[in-house]
Short mmCIF file of C-alpha atoms in Angstrom, two decimals:
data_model
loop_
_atom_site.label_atom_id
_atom_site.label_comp_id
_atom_site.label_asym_id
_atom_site.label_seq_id
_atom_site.Cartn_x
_atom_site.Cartn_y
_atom_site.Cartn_z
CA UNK A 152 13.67 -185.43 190.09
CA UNK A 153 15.87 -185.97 193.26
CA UNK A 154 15.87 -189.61 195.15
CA UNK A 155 13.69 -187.76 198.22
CA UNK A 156 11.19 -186.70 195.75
CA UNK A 157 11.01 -190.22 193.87
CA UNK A 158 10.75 -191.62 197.89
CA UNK A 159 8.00 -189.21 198.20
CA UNK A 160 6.37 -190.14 195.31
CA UNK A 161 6.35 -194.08 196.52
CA UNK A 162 4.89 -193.86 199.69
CA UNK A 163 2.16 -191.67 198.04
CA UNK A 164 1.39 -194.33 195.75
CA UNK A 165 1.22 -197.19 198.04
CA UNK A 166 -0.79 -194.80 200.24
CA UNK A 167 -3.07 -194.72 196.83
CA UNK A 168 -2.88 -198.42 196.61
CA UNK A 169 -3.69 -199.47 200.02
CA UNK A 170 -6.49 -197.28 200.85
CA UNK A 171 -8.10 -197.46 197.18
CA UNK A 172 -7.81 -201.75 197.64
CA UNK A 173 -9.62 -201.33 201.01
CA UNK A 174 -12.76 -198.91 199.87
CA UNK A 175 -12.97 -201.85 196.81
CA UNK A 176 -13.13 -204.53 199.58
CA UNK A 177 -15.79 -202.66 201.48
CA UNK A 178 -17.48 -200.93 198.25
CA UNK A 179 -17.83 -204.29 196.24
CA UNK A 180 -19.35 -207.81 197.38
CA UNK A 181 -16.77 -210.67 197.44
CA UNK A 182 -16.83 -212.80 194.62
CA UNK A 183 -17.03 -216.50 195.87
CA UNK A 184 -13.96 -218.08 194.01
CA UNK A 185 -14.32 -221.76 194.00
CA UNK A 186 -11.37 -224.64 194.51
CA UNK A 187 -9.41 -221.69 196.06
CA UNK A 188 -7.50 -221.73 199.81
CA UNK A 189 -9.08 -219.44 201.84
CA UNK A 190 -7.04 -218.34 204.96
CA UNK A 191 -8.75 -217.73 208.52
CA UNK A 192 -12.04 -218.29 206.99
CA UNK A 193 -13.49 -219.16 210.17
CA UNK A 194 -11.57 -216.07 211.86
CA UNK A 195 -12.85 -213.55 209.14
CA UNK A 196 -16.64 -215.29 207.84
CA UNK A 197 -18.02 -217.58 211.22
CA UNK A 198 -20.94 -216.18 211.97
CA UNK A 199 -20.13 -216.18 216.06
CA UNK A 200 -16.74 -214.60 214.81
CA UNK A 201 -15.49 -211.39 217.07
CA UNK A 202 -13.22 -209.89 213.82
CA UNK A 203 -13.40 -206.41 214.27
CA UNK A 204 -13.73 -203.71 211.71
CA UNK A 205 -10.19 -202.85 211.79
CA UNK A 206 -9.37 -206.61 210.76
CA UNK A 207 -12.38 -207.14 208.77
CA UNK A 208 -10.35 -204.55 206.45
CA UNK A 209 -7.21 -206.92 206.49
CA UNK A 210 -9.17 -209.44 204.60
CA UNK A 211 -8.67 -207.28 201.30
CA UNK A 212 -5.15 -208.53 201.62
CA UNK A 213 -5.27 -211.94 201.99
CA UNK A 214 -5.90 -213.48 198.29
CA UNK A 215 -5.29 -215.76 195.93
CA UNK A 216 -1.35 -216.38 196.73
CA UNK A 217 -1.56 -213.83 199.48
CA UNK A 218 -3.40 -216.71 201.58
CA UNK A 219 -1.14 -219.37 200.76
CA UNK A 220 2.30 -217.01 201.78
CA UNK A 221 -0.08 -216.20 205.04
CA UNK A 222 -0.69 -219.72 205.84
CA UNK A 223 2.98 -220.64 205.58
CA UNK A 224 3.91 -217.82 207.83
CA UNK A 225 1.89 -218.97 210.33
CA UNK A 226 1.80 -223.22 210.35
CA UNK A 227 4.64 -224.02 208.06
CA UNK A 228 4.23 -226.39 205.36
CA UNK A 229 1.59 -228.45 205.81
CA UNK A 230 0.69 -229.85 202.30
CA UNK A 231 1.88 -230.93 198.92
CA UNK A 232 1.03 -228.24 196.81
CA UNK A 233 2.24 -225.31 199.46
CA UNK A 234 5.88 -226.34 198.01
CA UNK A 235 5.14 -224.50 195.15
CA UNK A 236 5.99 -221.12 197.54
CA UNK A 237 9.24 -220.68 198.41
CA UNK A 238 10.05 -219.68 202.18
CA UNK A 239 11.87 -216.55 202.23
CA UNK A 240 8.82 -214.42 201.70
CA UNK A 241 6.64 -216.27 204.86
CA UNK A 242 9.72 -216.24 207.03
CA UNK A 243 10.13 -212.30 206.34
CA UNK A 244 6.43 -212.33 207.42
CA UNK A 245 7.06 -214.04 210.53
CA UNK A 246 9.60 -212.59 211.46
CA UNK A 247 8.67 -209.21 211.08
CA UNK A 248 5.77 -210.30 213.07
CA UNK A 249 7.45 -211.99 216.13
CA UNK A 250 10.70 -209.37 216.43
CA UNK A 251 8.66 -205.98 215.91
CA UNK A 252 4.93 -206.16 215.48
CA UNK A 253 4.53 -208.30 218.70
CA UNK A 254 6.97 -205.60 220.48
CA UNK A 255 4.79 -202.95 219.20
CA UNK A 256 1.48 -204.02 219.27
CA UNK A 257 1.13 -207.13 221.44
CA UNK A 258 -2.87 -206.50 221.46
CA UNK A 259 -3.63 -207.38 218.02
CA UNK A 260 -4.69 -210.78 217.09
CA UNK A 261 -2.64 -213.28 215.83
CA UNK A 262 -4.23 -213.05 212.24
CA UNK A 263 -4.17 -209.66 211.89
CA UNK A 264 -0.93 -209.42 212.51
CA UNK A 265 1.00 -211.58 210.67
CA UNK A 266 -1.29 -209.68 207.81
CA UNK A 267 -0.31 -205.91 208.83
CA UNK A 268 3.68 -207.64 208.65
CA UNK A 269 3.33 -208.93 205.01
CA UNK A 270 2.11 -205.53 204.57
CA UNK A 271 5.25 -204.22 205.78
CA UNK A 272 7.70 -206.43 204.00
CA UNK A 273 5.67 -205.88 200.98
CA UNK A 274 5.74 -201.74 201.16
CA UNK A 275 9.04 -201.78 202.42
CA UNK A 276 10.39 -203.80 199.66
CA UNK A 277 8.88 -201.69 196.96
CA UNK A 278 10.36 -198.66 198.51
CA UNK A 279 13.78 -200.13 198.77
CA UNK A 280 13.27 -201.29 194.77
CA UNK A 281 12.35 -197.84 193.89
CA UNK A 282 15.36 -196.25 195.34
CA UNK A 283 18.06 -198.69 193.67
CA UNK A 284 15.65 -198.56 190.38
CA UNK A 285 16.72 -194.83 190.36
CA UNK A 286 20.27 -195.40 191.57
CA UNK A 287 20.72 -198.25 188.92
CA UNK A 288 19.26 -195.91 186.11
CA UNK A 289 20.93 -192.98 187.32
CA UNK A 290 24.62 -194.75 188.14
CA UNK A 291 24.74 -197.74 186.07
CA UNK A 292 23.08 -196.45 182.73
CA UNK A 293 24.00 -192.72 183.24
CA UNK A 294 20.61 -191.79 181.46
CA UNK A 295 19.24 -188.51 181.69
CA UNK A 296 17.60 -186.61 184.90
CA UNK A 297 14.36 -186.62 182.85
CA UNK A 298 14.70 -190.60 182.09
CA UNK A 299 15.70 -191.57 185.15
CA UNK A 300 12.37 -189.83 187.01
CA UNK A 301 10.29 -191.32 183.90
CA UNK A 302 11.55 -194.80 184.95
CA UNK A 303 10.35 -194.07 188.71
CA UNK A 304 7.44 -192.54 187.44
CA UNK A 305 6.36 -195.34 185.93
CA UNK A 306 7.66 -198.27 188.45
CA UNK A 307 5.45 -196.53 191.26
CA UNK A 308 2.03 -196.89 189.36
CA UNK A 309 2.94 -200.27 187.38
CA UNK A 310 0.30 -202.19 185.98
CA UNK A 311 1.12 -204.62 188.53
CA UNK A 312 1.14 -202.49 191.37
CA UNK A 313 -1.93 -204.39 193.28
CA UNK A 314 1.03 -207.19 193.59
CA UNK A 315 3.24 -205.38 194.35
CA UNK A 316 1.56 -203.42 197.49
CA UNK A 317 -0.40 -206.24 198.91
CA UNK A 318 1.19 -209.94 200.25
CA UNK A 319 2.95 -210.98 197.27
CA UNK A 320 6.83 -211.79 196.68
CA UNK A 321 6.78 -208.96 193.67
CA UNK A 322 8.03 -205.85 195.82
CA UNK A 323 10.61 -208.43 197.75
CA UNK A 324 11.68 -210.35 195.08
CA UNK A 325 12.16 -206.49 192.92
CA UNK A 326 13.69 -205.31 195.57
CA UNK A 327 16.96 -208.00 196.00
CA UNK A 328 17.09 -208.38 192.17
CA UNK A 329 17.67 -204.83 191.93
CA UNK A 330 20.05 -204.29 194.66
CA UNK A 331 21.79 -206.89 193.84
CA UNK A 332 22.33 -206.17 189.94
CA UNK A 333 23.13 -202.44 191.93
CA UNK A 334 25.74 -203.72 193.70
CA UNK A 335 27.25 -205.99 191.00
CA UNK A 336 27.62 -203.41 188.44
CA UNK A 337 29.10 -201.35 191.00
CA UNK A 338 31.81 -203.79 191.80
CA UNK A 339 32.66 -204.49 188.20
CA UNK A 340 33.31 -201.01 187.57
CA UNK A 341 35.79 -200.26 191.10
CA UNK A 342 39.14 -199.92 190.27
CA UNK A 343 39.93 -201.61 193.77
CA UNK A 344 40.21 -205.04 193.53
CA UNK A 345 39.04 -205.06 197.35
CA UNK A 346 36.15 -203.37 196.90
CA UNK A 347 35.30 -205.08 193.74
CA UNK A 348 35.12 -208.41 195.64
CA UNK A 349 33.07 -206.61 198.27
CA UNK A 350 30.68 -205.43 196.11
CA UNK A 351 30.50 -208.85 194.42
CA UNK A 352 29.56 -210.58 197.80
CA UNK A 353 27.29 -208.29 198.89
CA UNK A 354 25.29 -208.98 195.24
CA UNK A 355 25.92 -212.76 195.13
CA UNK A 356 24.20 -213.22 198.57
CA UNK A 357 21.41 -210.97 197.22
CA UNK A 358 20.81 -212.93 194.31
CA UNK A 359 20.97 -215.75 196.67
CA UNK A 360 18.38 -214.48 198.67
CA UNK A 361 16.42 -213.57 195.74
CA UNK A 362 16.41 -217.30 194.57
CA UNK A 363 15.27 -218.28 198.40
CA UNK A 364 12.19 -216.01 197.19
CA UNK A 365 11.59 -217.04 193.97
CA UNK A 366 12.59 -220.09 191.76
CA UNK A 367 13.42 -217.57 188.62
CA UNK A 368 16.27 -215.57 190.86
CA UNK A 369 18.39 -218.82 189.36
CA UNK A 370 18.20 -216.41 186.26
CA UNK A 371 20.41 -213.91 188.15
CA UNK A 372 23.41 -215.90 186.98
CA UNK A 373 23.35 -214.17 183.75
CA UNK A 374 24.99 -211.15 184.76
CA UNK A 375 27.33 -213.18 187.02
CA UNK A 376 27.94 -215.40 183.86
CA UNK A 377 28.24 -212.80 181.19
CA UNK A 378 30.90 -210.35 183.58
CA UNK A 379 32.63 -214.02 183.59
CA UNK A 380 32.73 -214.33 179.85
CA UNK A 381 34.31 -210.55 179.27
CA UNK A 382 36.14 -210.82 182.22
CA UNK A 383 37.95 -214.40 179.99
CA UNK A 384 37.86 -211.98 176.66
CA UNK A 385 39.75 -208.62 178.78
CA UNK A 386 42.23 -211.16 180.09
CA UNK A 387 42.93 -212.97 176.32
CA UNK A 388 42.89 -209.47 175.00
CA UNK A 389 45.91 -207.93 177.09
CA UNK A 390 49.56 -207.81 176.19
CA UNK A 391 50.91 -210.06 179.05
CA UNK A 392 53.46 -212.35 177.06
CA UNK A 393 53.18 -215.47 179.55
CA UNK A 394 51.05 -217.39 178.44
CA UNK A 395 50.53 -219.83 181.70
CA UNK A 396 49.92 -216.03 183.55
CA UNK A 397 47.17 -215.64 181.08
CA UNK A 398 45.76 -219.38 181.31
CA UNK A 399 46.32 -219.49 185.64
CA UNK A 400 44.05 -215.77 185.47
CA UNK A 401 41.42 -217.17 183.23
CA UNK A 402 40.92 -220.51 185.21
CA UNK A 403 41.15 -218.29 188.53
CA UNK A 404 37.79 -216.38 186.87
CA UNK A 405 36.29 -219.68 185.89
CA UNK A 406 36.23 -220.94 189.35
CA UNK A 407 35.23 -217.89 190.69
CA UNK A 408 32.31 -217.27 188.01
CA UNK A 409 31.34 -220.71 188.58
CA UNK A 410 31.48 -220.87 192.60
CA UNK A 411 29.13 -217.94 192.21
CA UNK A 412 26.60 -219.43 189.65
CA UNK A 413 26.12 -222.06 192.71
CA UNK A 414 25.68 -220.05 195.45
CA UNK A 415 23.18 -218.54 193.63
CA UNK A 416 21.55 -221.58 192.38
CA UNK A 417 21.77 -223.67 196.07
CA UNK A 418 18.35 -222.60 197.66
CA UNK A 419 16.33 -223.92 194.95
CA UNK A 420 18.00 -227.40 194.81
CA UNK A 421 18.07 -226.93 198.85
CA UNK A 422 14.57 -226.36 199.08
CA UNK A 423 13.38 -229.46 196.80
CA UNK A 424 15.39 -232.04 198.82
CA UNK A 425 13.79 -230.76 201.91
CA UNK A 426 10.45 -230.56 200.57
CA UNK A 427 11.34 -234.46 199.43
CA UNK A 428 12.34 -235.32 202.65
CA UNK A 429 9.19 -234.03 204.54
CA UNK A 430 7.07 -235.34 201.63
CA UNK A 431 8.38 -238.84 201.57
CA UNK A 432 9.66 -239.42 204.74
CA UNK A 433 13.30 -239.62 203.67
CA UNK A 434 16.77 -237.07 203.24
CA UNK A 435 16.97 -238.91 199.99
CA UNK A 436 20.82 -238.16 201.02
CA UNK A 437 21.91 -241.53 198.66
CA UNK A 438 21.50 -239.26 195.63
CA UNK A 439 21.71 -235.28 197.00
CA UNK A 440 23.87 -232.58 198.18
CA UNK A 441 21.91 -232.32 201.53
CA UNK A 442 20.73 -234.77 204.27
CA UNK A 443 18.25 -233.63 207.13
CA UNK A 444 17.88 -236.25 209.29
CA UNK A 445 14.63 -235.40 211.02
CA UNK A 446 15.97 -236.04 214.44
CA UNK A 447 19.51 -234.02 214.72
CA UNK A 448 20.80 -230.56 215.90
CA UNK A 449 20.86 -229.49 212.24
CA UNK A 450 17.47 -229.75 211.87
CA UNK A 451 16.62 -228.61 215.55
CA UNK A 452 18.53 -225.30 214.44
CA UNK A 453 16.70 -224.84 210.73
CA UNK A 454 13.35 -225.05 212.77
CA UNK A 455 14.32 -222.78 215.40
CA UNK A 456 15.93 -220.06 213.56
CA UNK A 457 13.37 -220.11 210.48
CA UNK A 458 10.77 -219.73 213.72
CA UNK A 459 8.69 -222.39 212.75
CA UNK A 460 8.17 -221.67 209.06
CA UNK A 461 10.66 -224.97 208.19
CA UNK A 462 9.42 -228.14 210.64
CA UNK A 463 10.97 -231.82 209.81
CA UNK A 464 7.47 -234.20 210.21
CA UNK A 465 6.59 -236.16 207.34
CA UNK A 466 3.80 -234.94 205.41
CA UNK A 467 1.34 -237.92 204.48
CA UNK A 468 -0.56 -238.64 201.40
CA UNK A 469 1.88 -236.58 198.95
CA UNK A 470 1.18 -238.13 195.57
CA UNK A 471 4.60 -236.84 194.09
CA UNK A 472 6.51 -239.59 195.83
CA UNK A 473 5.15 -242.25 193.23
CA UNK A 474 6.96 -240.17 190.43
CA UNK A 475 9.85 -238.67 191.87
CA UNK A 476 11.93 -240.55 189.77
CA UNK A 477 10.81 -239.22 186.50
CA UNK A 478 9.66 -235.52 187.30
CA UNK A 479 11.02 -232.70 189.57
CA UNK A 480 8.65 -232.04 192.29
CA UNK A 481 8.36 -227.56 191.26
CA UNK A 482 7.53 -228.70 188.02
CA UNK A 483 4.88 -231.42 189.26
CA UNK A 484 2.95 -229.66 191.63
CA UNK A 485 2.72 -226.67 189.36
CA UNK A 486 1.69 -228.85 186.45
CA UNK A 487 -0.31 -231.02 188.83
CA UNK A 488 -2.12 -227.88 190.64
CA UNK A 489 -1.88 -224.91 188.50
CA UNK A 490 -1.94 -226.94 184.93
CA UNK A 491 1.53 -225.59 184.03
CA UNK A 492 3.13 -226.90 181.14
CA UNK A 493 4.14 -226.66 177.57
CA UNK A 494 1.38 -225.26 175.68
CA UNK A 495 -1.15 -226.42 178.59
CA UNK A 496 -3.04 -223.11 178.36
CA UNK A 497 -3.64 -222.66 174.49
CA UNK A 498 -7.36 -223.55 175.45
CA UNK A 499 -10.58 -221.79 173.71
CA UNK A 500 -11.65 -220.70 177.33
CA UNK A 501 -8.24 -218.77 177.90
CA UNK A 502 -8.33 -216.42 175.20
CA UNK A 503 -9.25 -213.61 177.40
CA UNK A 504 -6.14 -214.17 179.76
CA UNK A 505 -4.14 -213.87 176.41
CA UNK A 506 -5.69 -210.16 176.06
CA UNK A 507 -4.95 -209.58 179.85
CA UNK A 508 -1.36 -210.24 179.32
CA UNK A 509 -0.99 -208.66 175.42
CA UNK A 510 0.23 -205.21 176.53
CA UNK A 511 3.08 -206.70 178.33
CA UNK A 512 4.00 -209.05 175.62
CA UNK A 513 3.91 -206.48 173.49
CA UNK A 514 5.67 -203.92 174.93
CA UNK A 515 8.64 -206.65 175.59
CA UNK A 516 8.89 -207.62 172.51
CA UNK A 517 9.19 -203.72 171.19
CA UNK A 518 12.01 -202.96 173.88
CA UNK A 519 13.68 -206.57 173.26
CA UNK A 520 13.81 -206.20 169.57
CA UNK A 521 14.55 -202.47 169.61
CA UNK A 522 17.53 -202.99 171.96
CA UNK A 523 19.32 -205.94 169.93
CA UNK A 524 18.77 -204.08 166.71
CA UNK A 525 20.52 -201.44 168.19
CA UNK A 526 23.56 -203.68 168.68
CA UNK A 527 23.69 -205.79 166.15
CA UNK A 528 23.78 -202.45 163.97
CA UNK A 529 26.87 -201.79 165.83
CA UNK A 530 28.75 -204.73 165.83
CA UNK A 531 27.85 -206.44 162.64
CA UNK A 532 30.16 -207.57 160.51
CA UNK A 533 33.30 -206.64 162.40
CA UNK A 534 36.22 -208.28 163.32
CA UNK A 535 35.96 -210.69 166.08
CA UNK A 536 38.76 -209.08 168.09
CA UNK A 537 37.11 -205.63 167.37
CA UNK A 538 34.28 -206.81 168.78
CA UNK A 539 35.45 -208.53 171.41
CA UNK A 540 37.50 -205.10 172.75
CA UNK A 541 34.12 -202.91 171.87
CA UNK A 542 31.99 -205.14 174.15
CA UNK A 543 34.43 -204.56 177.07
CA UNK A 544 34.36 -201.38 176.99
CA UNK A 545 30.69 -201.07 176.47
CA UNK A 546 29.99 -203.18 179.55
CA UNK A 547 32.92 -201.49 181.80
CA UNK A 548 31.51 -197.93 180.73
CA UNK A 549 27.68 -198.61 180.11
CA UNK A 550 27.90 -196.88 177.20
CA UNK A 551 25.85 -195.51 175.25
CA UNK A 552 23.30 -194.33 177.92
CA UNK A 553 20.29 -194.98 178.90
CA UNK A 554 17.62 -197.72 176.86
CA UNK A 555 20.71 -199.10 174.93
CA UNK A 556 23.37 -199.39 177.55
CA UNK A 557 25.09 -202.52 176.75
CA UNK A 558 25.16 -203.09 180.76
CA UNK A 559 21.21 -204.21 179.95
CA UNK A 560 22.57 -207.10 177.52
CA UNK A 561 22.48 -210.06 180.14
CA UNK A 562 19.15 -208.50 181.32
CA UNK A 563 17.39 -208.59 177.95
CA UNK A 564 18.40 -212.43 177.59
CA UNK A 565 16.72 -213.12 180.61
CA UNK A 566 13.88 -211.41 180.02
CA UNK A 567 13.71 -212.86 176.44
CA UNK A 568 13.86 -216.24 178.02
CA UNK A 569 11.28 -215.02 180.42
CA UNK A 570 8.76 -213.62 178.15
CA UNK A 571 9.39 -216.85 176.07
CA UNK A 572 8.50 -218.99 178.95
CA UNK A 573 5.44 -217.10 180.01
CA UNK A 574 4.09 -217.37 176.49
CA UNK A 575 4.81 -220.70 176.43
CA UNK A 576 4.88 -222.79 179.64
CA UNK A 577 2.56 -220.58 182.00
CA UNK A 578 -0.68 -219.45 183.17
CA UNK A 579 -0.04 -216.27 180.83
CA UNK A 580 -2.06 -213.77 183.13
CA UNK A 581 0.80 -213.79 185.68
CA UNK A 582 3.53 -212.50 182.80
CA UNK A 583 2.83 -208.87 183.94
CA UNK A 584 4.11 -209.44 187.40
CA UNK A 585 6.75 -212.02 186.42
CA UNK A 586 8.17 -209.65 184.22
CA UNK A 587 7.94 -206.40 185.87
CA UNK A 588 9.42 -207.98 188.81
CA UNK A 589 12.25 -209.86 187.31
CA UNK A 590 14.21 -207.17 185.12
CA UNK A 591 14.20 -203.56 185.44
CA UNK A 592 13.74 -203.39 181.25
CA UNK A 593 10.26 -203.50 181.22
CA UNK A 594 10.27 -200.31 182.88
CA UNK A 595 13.14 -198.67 181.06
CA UNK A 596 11.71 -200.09 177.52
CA UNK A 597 8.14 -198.25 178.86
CA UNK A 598 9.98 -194.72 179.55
CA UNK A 599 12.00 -195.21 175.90
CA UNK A 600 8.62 -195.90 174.48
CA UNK A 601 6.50 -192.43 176.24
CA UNK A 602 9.90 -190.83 175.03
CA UNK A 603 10.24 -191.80 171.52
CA UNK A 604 6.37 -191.31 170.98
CA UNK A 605 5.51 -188.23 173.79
CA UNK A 606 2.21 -187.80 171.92
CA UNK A 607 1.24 -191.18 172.39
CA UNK A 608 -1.23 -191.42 175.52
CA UNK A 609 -0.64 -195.50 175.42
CA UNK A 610 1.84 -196.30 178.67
CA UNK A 611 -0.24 -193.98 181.10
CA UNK A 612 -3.70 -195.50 179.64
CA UNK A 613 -2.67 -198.97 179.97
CA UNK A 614 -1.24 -197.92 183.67
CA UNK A 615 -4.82 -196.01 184.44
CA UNK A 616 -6.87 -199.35 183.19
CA UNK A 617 -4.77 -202.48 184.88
CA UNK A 618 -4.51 -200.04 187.92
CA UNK A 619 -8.39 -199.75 188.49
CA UNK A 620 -8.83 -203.14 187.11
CA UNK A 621 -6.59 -204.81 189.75
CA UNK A 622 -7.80 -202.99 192.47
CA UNK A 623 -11.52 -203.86 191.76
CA UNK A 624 -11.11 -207.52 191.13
CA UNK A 625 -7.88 -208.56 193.39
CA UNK A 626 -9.12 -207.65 196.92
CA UNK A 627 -13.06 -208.95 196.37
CA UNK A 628 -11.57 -212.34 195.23
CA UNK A 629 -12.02 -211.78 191.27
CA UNK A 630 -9.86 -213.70 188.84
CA UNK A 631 -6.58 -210.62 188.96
CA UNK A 632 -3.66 -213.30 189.96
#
């Protein structure tokens, strides 16, 4: 299958989505979800309100998180808990909003357009992650035609596609992870040193980005920290007799590795000391890397340029300020608001969340176990040294192809640790979307799987059944977060 027929295949399927999440809206009553924000109720629900059809048809798209990315789009921050969303997502919304839908189609309200924009950024996204998916399977694997199009196949009807075509970070977040581990890969492998280094900044600033979306693109640094590691090995291993030339090298790649790792990492301390300081009421700059001082041309310029989606007034009545001291503030307000935590959701009443989220589990654990056994067979019981050399090569080359490319190694630990986490820490019914948009295994490990078993009907069942599932109980306000 050729890219313009995968592209083809994409925009058919979020045709699919969208219209087939609409007829569900209109087809089936909305559920009345309790202790949930509800955006524009009053716009959508009043019974004076002038929503028209059109709009009344937007409403499909604005739920569960979808409301709360909306809301930030539009007002900015305006409570405690809204810190658990990070602002890259809202200020892609608002911006596609105020530079093109405004230009476009200055008649439509307010509302409905800021709703058509996370639309756009959603569907765009997802496009832009299925072309790089089959770029990064095609280029950085080398797998087969027929594995490559099995991978895109399967990415465009996901069993979290609902997420992934409505106003979630999914497609976004999919989208820079995927360019970015692209890009990387690319530049590890250029024989140019320039171009190498070019590649490598376009990626880190992706990965950057990606960590502006979503607190888990810190997990990006794996690849960056891995390369860093063989990088040290490739420069012990060569036959350069100086050995302050080899020590200057390897401290040269430590800094750079490590410079990296904190670009990466800066938005999500970034964003925590200026949630504290609009929470509290103070920079907190005695004890952090950044100081806003709420009156200053710094600030003035954040607030301008994120067009309104970052203010600098205090937010009153924030409850985290009291513990600050002893507890981050992500990790409060998700255990405070969404009962995150260790263990927190081994409950009686969960179990059926736990059989929401069992395929995925499952199937990750199959393609994580699979893959290490793979190379452990390989490298087991051989001389460090050997080893050492092997894995070089294996990483430079990405061989052998395809599900057991030893270019997925970094990839597999973080989804390992992500799986892990899920099981563990999280409301468990979000692990499909976590996963599938975090790492590119899940799909790959799916397409090994409908390969190694083609009589088993399994993958394309469990697509059908979360498909239809998500898009009857997502838009109507049903418990599919």
């Amino acid at each position: 299958m050729s890219l313009a027929a995968v592209m083809l295949l994409a925009v058919k399927s979020r045709l699919v989505f969208v219209t087939a999440c609409i007829l569900a809206h209109i087809l089936i009553p909305d559920h009345k979800a309790e202790g949930v924000y509800v955006w524009q109720q009053q716009y959508y629900e009043a019974p004076n309100s002038t929503v028209t059809g059109f709009a009344s048809l937007l409403q499909a798209f604005t739920r569960w998180d979808s409301a709360r990315f909306l809301g930030i789009a539009e007002h900015g921050y305006q409570n405690e808990e809204t810190f658990a969303f990070f602002p890259m997502f809202p200020f892609f919304i608002r911006t596609t909003k105020e530079v093109f839908l405004d230009k476009i189609a200055p008649t439509l309200a307010p509302p409905d357009s800021l709703v058509i924009a996370g639309l756009l950024v959603s569907n765009v996204s997802f496009l832009v992650a299925v072309a790089t998916l089959y770029l990064f399977v095609r280029d950085v694997l080398h797998a087969s035609d027929g594995f490559v199009s099995r991978c895109c196949y399967i990415f465009c009807w996901n069993p979290a596609s609902v997420f992934m075509v409505t106003v979630y970070t999914e497609s976004s977040f999919a989208a820079l992870t995927l360019v970015g581990l692209y890009t990387w890969f690319m530049g590890a492998r250029a024989k140019s040193v320039l171009i190498s280094w070019t590649y490598q900044l376009i990626s880190g600033m992706l990965f950057m980005m990606a960590t502006t979306l979503r607190s888990n693109g810190i997990l990006n640094i794996s690849v960056i920290l891995w390369d860093g590691v063989l990088g040290i090995l490739s420069i012990c291993d060569t036959k350069e007799k100086s050995r302050s030339f080899i020590a200057l090298r390897v401290i040269i790649l430590v800094i750079k590795t490590t410079a990296w790792c904190v670009i990466v990492m800066i938005p999500y301390f970034w964003f925590q000391q200026y949630a504290e300081m609009r929470l509290c009421g103070t920079s907190a700059s005695h004890h952090t890397l950044f100081s806003f001082p709420e009156r200053s041309l710094n600030a003035d310029w954040i607030q301008s340029a994120s067009l309104g989606v970052l203010s600098f007034d205090t937010i009153p009545h924030a409850t985290w300020c009291e513990h600050r001291e002893s507890i981050s503030l992500y990790k409060y307000i998700q255990g405070n608001y969404w009962n995150v935590g260790f263990l927190r959701y081994y409950q009686i009443k969960q179990v059926p969340n736990f059989v929401l989220a069992a395929p995925i589990i499952g199937i990750s654990f199959w393609g994580i176990q699979k893959y290490l056994k793979f190379w452990f067979q390989q490298l087991f019981a051989r001389d460090i040294w050997v080893v050492a050399t092997k894995v070089q090569h294996a990483w430079r080359t990405a061989k052998p192809p395809g599900e057991h490319s030893f270019a997925l190694f970094p990839l597999v630990c973080t989804w390992a640790f992500l799986l892990t986490f899920a099981v563990l820490t999280i409301n468990v019914q979000v692990t499909t979307r976590l996963l599938l948009a975090s790492t590119p295994c899940i799909v790959i490990s799916m397409a090994a799987f409908e390969e190694q078993y083609p009589n088993s009907h399994c993958i394309r069942n469990y697509l059908v059944l979360y498909n239809v599932l998500g898009i009857i109980m997502h838009p109507n306000f049903l418990p599919w977060t």
